[in-house]
PDB file of C-alpha atoms in Angstrom:
ATOM      1  CA  MET A 295      59.560  42.379 -89.098  1.00  0.00           C
ATOM      2  CA  GLY A 296      56.018  40.759 -89.799  1.00  0.00           C
ATOM      3  CA  GLY A 297      54.186  43.878 -89.942  1.00  0.00           C
ATOM      4  CA  VAL A 298      53.060  47.061 -87.799  1.00  0.00           C
ATOM      5  CA  ASP A 299      50.882  44.144 -85.304  1.00  0.00           C
ATOM      6  CA  SER A 300      53.472  41.748 -84.841  1.00  0.00           C
ATOM      7  CA  GLY A 301      55.599  40.723 -81.772  1.00  0.00           C
ATOM      8  CA  ASN A 302      58.704  41.696 -83.407  1.00  0.00           C
ATOM      9  CA  PHE A 303      57.461  45.093 -84.418  1.00  0.00           C
ATOM     10  CA  ARG A 304      56.231  46.063 -80.827  1.00  0.00           C
ATOM     11  CA  LEU A 305      59.586  44.645 -79.194  1.00  0.00           C
ATOM     12  CA  PHE A 306      61.461  47.050 -82.067  1.00  0.00           C
ATOM     13  CA  ARG A 307      59.153  50.148 -81.018  1.00  0.00           C
ATOM     14  CA  SER A 308      59.670  49.192 -77.491  1.00  0.00           C
ATOM     15  CA  LEU A 309      63.548  48.715 -77.695  1.00  0.00           C
ATOM     16  CA  PHE A 310      63.658  52.068 -79.796  1.00  0.00           C
ATOM     17  CA  VAL A 311      61.833  54.015 -77.002  1.00  0.00           C
ATOM     18  CA  GLN A 312      64.097  52.739 -74.242  1.00  0.00           C
ATOM     19  CA  GLY A 313      67.262  53.499 -76.698  1.00  0.00           C
ATOM     20  CA  TYR A 314      65.912  57.139 -76.862  1.00  0.00           C
ATOM     21  CA  LEU A 315      65.318  57.585 -73.023  1.00  0.00           C
ATOM     22  CA  ALA A 316      68.947  55.881 -72.584  1.00  0.00           C
ATOM     23  CA  ALA A 317      70.186  58.503 -74.864  1.00  0.00           C
ATOM     24  CA  ARG A 318      68.492  61.081 -73.459  1.00  0.00           C
ATOM     25  CA  ARG A 319      69.560  60.727 -70.077  1.00  0.00           C
ATOM     26  CA  ARG A 320      73.160  61.184 -71.328  1.00  0.00           C
ATOM     27  CA  ASP A 321      72.379  64.094 -73.720  1.00  0.00           C
ATOM     28  CA  ALA A 322      74.908  66.693 -71.841  1.00  0.00           C
ATOM     29  CA  LYS A 323      77.924  64.325 -72.870  1.00  0.00           C
ATOM     30  CA  ILE A 324      76.698  63.582 -75.960  1.00  0.00           C
ATOM     31  CA  MET A 325      75.921  67.329 -76.826  1.00  0.00           C
ATOM     32  CA  GLN A 326      79.422  67.938 -75.801  1.00  0.00           C
ATOM     33  CA  LEU A 327      81.254  65.401 -78.000  1.00  0.00           C
ATOM     34  CA  VAL A 328      78.994  67.002 -81.068  1.00  0.00           C
ATOM     35  CA  GLU A 329      80.094  70.172 -80.522  1.00  0.00           C
ATOM     36  CA  MET A 330      83.701  68.923 -80.120  1.00  0.00           C
ATOM     37  CA  THR A 331      83.080  67.337 -83.584  1.00  0.00           C
ATOM     38  CA  ARG A 332      81.483  70.593 -85.127  1.00  0.00           C
ATOM     39  CA  THR A 333      84.352  72.766 -83.967  1.00  0.00           C
ATOM     40  CA  GLY A 334      86.812  70.497 -84.546  1.00  0.00           C
ATOM     41  CA  VAL A 335      87.894  67.514 -87.323  1.00  0.00           C
ATOM     42  CA  GLY A 336      83.743  67.469 -88.483  1.00  0.00           C
ATOM     43  CA  ARG A 337      83.320  70.860 -89.237  1.00  0.00           C
ATOM     44  CA  TYR A 338      83.450  70.408 -93.130  1.00  0.00           C
ATOM     45  CA  LEU A 339      80.545  67.200 -92.576  1.00  0.00           C
ATOM     46  CA  PRO A 340      77.263  68.304 -94.190  1.00  0.00           C
ATOM     47  CA  CYS A 341      75.236  67.779 -91.048  1.00  0.00           C
ATOM     48  CA  PHE A 342      77.177  70.552 -89.489  1.00  0.00           C
ATOM     49  CA  MET A 343      77.196  73.492 -92.060  1.00  0.00           C
ATOM     50  CA  GLY A 344      74.083  74.909 -89.984  1.00  0.00           C
ATOM     51  CA  GLY A 345      76.757  75.572 -87.521  1.00  0.00           C
ATOM     52  CA  GLU A 346      75.302  76.538 -84.147  1.00  0.00           C
ATOM     53  CA  LEU A 347      71.732  75.941 -85.098  1.00  0.00           C
ATOM     54  CA  ALA A 348      72.610  72.390 -86.338  1.00  0.00           C
ATOM     55  CA  VAL A 349      73.753  71.558 -82.989  1.00  0.00           C
ATOM     56  CA  GLU A 350      70.607  73.108 -81.172  1.00  0.00           C
ATOM     57  CA  ALA A 351      68.442  71.560 -83.342  1.00  0.00           C
ATOM     58  CA  MET A 352      70.184  68.518 -81.977  1.00  0.00           C
ATOM     59  CA  ARG A 353      69.957  69.345 -78.486  1.00  0.00           C
ATOM     60  CA  HIS A 354      65.965  70.012 -78.968  1.00  0.00           C
ATOM     61  CA  ARG A 355      65.584  66.624 -79.980  1.00  0.00           C
ATOM     62  CA  PHE A 356      66.039  65.520 -76.464  1.00  0.00           C
ATOM     63  CA  LEU A 357      63.157  67.072 -74.990  1.00  0.00           C
ATOM     64  CA  PRO A 358      64.753  69.574 -72.404  1.00  0.00           C
ATOM     65  CA  GLY A 359      62.233  70.418 -69.809  1.00  0.00           C
ATOM     66  CA  LYS A 360      59.787  67.584 -70.914  1.00  0.00           C
ATOM     67  CA  THR A 361      59.251  64.730 -68.617  1.00  0.00           C
ATOM     68  CA  LYS A 362      60.091  61.122 -69.131  1.00  0.00           C
ATOM     69  CA  ARG A 363      56.763  60.129 -70.219  1.00  0.00           C
ATOM     70  CA  GLU A 364      56.353  63.125 -72.493  1.00  0.00           C
ATOM     71  CA  ALA A 365      59.810  62.047 -74.078  1.00  0.00           C
ATOM     72  CA  ALA A 366      58.720  58.406 -74.350  1.00  0.00           C
ATOM     73  CA  SER A 367      55.406  59.336 -76.113  1.00  0.00           C
ATOM     74  CA  TYR A 368      57.612  61.479 -78.255  1.00  0.00           C
ATOM     75  CA  ALA A 369      59.765  58.546 -79.370  1.00  0.00           C
ATOM     76  CA  ALA A 370      56.890  56.214 -80.255  1.00  0.00           C
ATOM     77  CA  LYS A 371      55.116  58.989 -82.251  1.00  0.00           C
ATOM     78  CA  LEU A 372      58.604  58.939 -84.206  1.00  0.00           C
ATOM     79  CA  VAL A 373      57.723  55.029 -84.994  1.00  0.00           C
ATOM     80  CA  GLN A 374      54.389  55.696 -85.692  1.00  0.00           C
ATOM     81  CA  SER A 375      55.212  58.561 -88.262  1.00  0.00           C
ATOM     82  CA  SER A 376      57.674  56.183 -89.672  1.00  0.00           C
ATOM     83  CA  ILE A 377      55.328  54.217 -90.955  1.00  0.00           C
ATOM     84  CA  GLY A 378      54.493  54.122 -94.648  1.00  0.00           C
ATOM     85  CA  HIS A 379      56.532  57.518 -94.916  1.00  0.00           C
ATOM     86  CA  TRP A 380      58.227  57.667 -98.318  1.00  0.00           C
ATOM     87  CA  ARG A 381      61.557  58.120 -96.921  1.00  0.00           C
ATOM     88  CA  THR A 382      61.168  55.006 -94.603  1.00  0.00           C
ATOM     89  CA  THR A 383      59.931  52.848 -97.697  1.00  0.00           C
ATOM     90  CA  CYS A 384      62.843  54.227 -99.911  1.00  0.00           C
ATOM     91  CA  TYR A 385      65.107  52.971 -97.018  1.00  0.00           C
ATOM     92  CA  ASP A 386      63.616  49.390 -96.973  1.00  0.00           C
ATOM     93  CA  GLU A 387      63.766  49.359-100.406  1.00  0.00           C
ATOM     94  CA  TYR A 388      67.333  50.246-100.369  1.00  0.00           C
ATOM     95  CA  GLN A 389      68.070  47.814 -98.022  1.00  0.00           C
ATOM     96  CA  SER A 390      66.498  45.221 -99.848  1.00  0.00           C
ATOM     97  CA  CYS A 391      68.577  45.706-103.111  1.00  0.00           C
ATOM     98  CA  VAL A 392      71.820  46.118-101.210  1.00  0.00           C
ATOM     99  CA  GLN A 393      71.636  44.404 -98.293  1.00  0.00           C
ATOM    100  CA  GLY A 394      69.661  41.921 -99.152  1.00  0.00           C
ATOM    101  CA  ILE A 395      67.155  42.627 -96.181  1.00  0.00           C
ATOM    102  CA  ARG A 396      63.590  41.900 -97.110  1.00  0.00           C
ATOM    103  CA  VAL A 397      60.593  43.899 -95.065  1.00  0.00           C
TER     104      VAL A 397
END
């Protein structure tokens, strides 16, 4: 992307925040699908092993009760906190090895 000060990274961060806010506007529908999956064919998926607690944890990530501005700030902080994080670094390395995508 050209580094954290590049135009591409600024565009990525902006689009990430917009995407998060768009998903947040539809949180009830998303959560309905998640709950249907958890109680149906997806009940054995590792992400649902926590049962209802897993669903509540996801619901909490939509920040119910917070303003749009607070939610946008949260999303931007998610991007910021991923910079240099070991999981991000490992995933970038994976993308480089498997997909040929260079950071």
